[in-house]
PDB file of C-alpha atoms and ligand atoms in Angstrom:
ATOM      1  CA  UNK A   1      -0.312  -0.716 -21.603  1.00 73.00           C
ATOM      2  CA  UNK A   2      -2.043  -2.237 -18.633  1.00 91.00           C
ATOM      3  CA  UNK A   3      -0.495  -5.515 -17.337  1.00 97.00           C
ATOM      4  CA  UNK A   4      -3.169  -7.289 -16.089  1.00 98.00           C
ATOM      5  CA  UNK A   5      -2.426 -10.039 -13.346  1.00 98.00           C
ATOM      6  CA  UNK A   6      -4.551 -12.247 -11.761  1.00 98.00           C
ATOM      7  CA  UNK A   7      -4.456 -13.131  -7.752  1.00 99.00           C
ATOM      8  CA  UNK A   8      -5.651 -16.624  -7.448  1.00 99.00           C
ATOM      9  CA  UNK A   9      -6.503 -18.207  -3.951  1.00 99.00           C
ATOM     10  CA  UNK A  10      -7.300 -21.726  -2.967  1.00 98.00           C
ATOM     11  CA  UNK A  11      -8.994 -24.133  -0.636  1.00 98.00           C
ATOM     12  CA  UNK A  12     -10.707 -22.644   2.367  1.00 98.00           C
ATOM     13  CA  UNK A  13      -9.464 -19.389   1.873  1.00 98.00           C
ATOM     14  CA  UNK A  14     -12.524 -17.701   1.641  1.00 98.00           C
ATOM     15  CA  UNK A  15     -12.791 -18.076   5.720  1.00 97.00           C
ATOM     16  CA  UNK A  16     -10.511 -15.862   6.268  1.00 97.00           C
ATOM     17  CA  UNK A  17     -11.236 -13.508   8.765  1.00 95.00           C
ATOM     18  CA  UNK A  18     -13.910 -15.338   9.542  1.00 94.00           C
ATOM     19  CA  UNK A  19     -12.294 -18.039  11.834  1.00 89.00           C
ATOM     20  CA  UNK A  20      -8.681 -18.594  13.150  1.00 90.00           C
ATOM     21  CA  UNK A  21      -7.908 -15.019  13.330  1.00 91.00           C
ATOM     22  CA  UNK A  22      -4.936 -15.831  15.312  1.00 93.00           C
ATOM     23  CA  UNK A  23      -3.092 -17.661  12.801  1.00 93.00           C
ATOM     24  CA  UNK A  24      -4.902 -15.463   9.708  1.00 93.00           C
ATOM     25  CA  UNK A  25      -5.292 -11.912  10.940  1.00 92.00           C
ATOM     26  CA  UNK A  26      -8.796 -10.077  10.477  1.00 95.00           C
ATOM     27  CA  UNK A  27      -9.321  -9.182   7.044  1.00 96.00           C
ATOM     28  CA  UNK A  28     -11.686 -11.231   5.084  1.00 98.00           C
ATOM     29  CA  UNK A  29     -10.989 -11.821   1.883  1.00 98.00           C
ATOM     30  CA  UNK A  30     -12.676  -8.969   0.244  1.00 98.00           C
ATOM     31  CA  UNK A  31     -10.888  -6.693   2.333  1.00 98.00           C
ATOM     32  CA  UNK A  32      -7.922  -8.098   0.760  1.00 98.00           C
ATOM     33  CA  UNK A  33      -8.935  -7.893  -2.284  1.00 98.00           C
ATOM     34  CA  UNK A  34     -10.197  -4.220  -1.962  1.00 98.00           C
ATOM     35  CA  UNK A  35      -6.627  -3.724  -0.751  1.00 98.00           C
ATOM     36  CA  UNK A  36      -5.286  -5.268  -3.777  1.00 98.00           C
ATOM     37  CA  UNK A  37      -7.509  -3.370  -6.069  1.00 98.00           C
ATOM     38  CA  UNK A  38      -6.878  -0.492  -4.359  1.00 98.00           C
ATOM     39  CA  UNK A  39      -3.132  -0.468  -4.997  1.00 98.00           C
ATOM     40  CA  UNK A  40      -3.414  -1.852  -8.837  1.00 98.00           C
ATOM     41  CA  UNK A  41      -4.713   1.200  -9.425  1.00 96.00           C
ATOM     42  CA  UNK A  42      -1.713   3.148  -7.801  1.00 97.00           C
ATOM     43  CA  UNK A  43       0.901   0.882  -9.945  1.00 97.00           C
ATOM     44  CA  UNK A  44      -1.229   1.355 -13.074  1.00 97.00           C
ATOM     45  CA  UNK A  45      -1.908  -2.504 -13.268  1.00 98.00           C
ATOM     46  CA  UNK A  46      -5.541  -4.127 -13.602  1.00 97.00           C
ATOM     47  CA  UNK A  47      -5.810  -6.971 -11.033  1.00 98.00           C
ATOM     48  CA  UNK A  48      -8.960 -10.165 -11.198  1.00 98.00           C
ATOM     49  CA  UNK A  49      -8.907 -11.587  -7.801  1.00 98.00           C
ATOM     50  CA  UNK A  50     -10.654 -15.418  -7.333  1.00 98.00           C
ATOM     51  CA  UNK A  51     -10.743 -18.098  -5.126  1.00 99.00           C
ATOM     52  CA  UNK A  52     -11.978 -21.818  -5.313  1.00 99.00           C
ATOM     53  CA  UNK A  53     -12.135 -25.002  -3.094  1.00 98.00           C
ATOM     54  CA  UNK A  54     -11.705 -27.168  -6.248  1.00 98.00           C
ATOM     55  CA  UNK A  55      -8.205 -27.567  -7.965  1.00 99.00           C
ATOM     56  CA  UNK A  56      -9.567 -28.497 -11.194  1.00 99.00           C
ATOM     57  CA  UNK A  57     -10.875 -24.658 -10.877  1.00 99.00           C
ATOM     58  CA  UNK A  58      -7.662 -23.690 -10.276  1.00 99.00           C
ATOM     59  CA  UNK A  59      -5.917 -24.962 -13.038  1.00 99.00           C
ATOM     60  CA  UNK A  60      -8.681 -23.653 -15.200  1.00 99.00           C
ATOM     61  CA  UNK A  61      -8.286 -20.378 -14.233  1.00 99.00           C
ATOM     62  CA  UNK A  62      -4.170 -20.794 -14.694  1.00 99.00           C
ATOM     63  CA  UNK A  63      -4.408 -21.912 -18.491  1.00 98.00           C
ATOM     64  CA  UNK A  64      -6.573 -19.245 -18.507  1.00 98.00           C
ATOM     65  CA  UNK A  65      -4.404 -16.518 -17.446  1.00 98.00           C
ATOM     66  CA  UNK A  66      -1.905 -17.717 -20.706  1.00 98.00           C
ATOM     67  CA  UNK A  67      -3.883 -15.530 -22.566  1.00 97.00           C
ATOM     68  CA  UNK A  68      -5.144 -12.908 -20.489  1.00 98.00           C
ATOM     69  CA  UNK A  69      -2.221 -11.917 -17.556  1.00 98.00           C
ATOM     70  CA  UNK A  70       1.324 -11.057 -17.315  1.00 98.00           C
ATOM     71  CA  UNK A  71       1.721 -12.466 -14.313  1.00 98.00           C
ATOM     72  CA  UNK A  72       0.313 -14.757 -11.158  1.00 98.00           C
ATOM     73  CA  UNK A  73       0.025 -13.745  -7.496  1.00 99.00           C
ATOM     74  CA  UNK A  74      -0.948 -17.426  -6.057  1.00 99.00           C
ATOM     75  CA  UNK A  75      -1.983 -18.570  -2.724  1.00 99.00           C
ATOM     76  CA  UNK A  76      -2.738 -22.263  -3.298  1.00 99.00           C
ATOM     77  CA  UNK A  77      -3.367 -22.642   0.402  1.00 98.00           C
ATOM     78  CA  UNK A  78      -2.774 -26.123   1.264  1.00 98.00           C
ATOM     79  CA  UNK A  79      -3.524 -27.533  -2.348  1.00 99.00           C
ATOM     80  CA  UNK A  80       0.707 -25.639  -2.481  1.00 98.00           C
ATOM     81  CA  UNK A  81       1.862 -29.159  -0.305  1.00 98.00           C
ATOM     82  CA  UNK A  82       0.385 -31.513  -2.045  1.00 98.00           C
ATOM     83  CA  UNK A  83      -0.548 -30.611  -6.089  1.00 98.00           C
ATOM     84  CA  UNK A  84       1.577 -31.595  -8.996  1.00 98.00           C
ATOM     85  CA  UNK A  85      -1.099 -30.198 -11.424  1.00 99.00           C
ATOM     86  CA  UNK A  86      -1.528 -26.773 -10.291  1.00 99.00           C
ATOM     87  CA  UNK A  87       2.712 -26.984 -10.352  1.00 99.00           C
ATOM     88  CA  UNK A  88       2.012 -28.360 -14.233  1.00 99.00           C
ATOM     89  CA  UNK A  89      -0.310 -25.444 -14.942  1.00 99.00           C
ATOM     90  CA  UNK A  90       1.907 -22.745 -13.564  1.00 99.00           C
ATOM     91  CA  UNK A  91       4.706 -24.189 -15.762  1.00 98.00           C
ATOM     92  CA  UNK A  92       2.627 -23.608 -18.995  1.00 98.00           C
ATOM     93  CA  UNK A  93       2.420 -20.334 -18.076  1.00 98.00           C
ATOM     94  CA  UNK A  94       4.865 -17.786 -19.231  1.00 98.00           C
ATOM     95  CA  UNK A  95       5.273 -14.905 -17.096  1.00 98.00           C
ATOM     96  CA  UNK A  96       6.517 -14.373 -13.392  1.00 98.00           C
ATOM     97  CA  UNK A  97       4.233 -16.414 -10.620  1.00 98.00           C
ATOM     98  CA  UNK A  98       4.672 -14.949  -6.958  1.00 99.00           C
ATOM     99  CA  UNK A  99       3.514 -17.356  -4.222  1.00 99.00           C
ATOM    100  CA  UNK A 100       2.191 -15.851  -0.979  1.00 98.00           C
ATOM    101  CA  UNK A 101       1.050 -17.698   2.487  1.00 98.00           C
ATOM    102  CA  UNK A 102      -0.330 -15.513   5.301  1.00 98.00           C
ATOM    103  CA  UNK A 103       1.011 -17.669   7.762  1.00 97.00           C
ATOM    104  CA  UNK A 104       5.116 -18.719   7.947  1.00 98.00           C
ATOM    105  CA  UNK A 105       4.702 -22.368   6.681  1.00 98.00           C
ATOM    106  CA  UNK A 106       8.087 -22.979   7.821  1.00 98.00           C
ATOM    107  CA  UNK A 107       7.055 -22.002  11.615  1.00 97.00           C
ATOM    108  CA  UNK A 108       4.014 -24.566  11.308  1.00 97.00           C
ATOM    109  CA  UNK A 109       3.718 -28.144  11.017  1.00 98.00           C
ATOM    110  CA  UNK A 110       6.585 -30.350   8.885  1.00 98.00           C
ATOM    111  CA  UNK A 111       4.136 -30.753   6.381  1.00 98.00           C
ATOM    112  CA  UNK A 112       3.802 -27.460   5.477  1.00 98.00           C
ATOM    113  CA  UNK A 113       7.431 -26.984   5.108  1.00 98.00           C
ATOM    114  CA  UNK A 114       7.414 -28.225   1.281  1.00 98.00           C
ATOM    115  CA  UNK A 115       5.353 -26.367  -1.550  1.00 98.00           C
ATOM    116  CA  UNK A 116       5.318 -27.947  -4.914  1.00 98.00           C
ATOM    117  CA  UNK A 117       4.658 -24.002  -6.398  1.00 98.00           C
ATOM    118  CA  UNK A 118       7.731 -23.048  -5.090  1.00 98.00           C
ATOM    119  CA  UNK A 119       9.990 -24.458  -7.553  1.00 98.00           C
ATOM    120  CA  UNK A 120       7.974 -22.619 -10.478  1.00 98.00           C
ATOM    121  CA  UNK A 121       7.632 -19.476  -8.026  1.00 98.00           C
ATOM    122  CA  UNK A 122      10.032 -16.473  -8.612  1.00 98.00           C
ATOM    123  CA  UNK A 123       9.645 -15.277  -4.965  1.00 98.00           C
ATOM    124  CA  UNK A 124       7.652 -16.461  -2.169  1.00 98.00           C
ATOM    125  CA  UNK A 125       5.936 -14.415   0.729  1.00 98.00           C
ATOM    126  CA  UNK A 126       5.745 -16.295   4.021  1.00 98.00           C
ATOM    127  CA  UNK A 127       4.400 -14.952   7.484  1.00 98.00           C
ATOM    128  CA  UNK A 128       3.260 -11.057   6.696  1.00 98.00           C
ATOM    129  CA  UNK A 129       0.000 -12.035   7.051  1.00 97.00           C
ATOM    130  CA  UNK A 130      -2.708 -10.269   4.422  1.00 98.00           C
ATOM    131  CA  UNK A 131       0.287  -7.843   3.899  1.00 98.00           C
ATOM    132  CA  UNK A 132       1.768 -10.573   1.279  1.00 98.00           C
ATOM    133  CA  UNK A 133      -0.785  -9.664  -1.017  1.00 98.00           C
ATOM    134  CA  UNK A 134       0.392  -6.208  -1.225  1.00 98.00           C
ATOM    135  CA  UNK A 135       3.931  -6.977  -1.319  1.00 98.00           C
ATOM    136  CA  UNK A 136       3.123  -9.272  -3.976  1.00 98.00           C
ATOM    137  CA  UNK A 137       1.983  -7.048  -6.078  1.00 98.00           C
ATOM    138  CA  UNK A 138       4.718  -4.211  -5.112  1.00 98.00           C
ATOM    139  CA  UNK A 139       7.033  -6.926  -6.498  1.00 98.00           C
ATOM    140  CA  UNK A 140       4.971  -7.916  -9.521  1.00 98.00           C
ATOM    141  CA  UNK A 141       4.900  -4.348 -10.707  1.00 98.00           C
ATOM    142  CA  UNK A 142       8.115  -4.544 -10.939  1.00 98.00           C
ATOM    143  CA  UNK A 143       8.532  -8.015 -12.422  1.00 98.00           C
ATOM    144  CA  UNK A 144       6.187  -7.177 -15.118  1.00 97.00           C
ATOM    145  CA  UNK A 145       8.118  -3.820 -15.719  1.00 93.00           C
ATOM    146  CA  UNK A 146       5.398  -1.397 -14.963  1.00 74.00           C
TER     147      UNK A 146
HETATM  148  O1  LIG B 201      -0.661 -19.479   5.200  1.00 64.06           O
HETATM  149  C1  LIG B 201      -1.306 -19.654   4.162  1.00 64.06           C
HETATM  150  O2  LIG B 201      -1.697 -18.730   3.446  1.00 64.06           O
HETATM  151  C2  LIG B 201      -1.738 -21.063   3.761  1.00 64.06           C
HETATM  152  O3  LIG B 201      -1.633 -21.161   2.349  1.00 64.06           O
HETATM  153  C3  LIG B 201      -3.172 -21.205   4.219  1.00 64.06           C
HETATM  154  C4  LIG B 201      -3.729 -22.621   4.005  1.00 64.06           C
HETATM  155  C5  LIG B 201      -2.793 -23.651   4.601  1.00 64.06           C
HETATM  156  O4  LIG B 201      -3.264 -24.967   4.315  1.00 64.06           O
HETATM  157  C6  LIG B 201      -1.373 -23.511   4.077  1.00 64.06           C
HETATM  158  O5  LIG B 201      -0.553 -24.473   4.684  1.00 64.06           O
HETATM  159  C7  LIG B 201      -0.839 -22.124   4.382  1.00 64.06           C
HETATM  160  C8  LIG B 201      -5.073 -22.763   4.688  1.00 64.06           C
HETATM  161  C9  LIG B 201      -6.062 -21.740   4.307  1.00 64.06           C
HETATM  162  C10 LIG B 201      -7.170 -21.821   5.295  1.00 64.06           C
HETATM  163  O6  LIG B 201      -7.662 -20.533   5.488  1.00 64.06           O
HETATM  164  C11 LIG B 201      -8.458 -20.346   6.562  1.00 64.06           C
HETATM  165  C12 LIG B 201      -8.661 -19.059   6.921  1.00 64.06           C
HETATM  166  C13 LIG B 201      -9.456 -18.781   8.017  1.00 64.06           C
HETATM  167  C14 LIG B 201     -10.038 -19.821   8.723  1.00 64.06           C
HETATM  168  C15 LIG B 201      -9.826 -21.117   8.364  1.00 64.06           C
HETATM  169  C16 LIG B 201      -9.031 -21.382   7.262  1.00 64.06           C
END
């Protein structure tokens, strides 16, 4: 079987690459998500890649990965220091959640430092740039056991 898992990305990230490079590398975000695609093939997963600027959206799209993922590669972007409901989502959800920031949120300003996700999180990627992604899903494969 195919694990399918879905790489969800919030507020703002859909500049990337497009301003701040210094702080969020090159890529846009459909070069990451080629990347990503790229690799779900390699590690025989299926992967639906989406970003939003609303949370609502992104709660939506959590409830509806309950039915259709085994597991969540998240970058809430700066929605991760301040939501309790996308933390309330990802706890109705059953299988493994992976949080990943480009940037090392602990090198940045304090408040940055907390992330509600990261208490529902089983690991969190901080600081390898677009490379998280990647790693994310390296680490999902094997979460999911695939
Ligand atoms: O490092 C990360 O991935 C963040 O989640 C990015 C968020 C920030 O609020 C978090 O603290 C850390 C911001 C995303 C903004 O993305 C941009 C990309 C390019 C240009 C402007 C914004």
């Amino acid at each position: 079987m195919t694990h399918a898992i879905h790489i969800l990305n919030g507020p703002n990230l859909n500049l990337l690459g497009k301003r701040q490079p210094e702080i969020y590398g090159p890529l846009t975000l459909a070069d990451v998500e080629a990347r990503c695609a790229a690799l779900a093939g390699e590690l025989r997963l299926r992967t639906k890649f989406l970003q939003s600027n609303w949370e609502g959206q992104l709660v939506d799209w959590i409830h509806e990965a309950r039915d259709a993922a085994a597991g969540i590669v998240i970058n809430p972007g700066a929605l991760s220091h301040t939501s309790v409901a996308i933390l309330d989502a990802l706890n109705a959800f059953d299988g493994p959640v992976i949080e990943v920031h480009i940037s090392n949120i602990h090198k940045r300003e304090a408040f940055r430092h907390h992330s509600f996700v990261s208490q529902r999180a089983q690991a969190v990627i901080a600081g390898c740039g677009t490379d998280g992604y990647p790693i994310a899903l390296r680490h999902m494969a094997t979460l999911v056991g695939q």
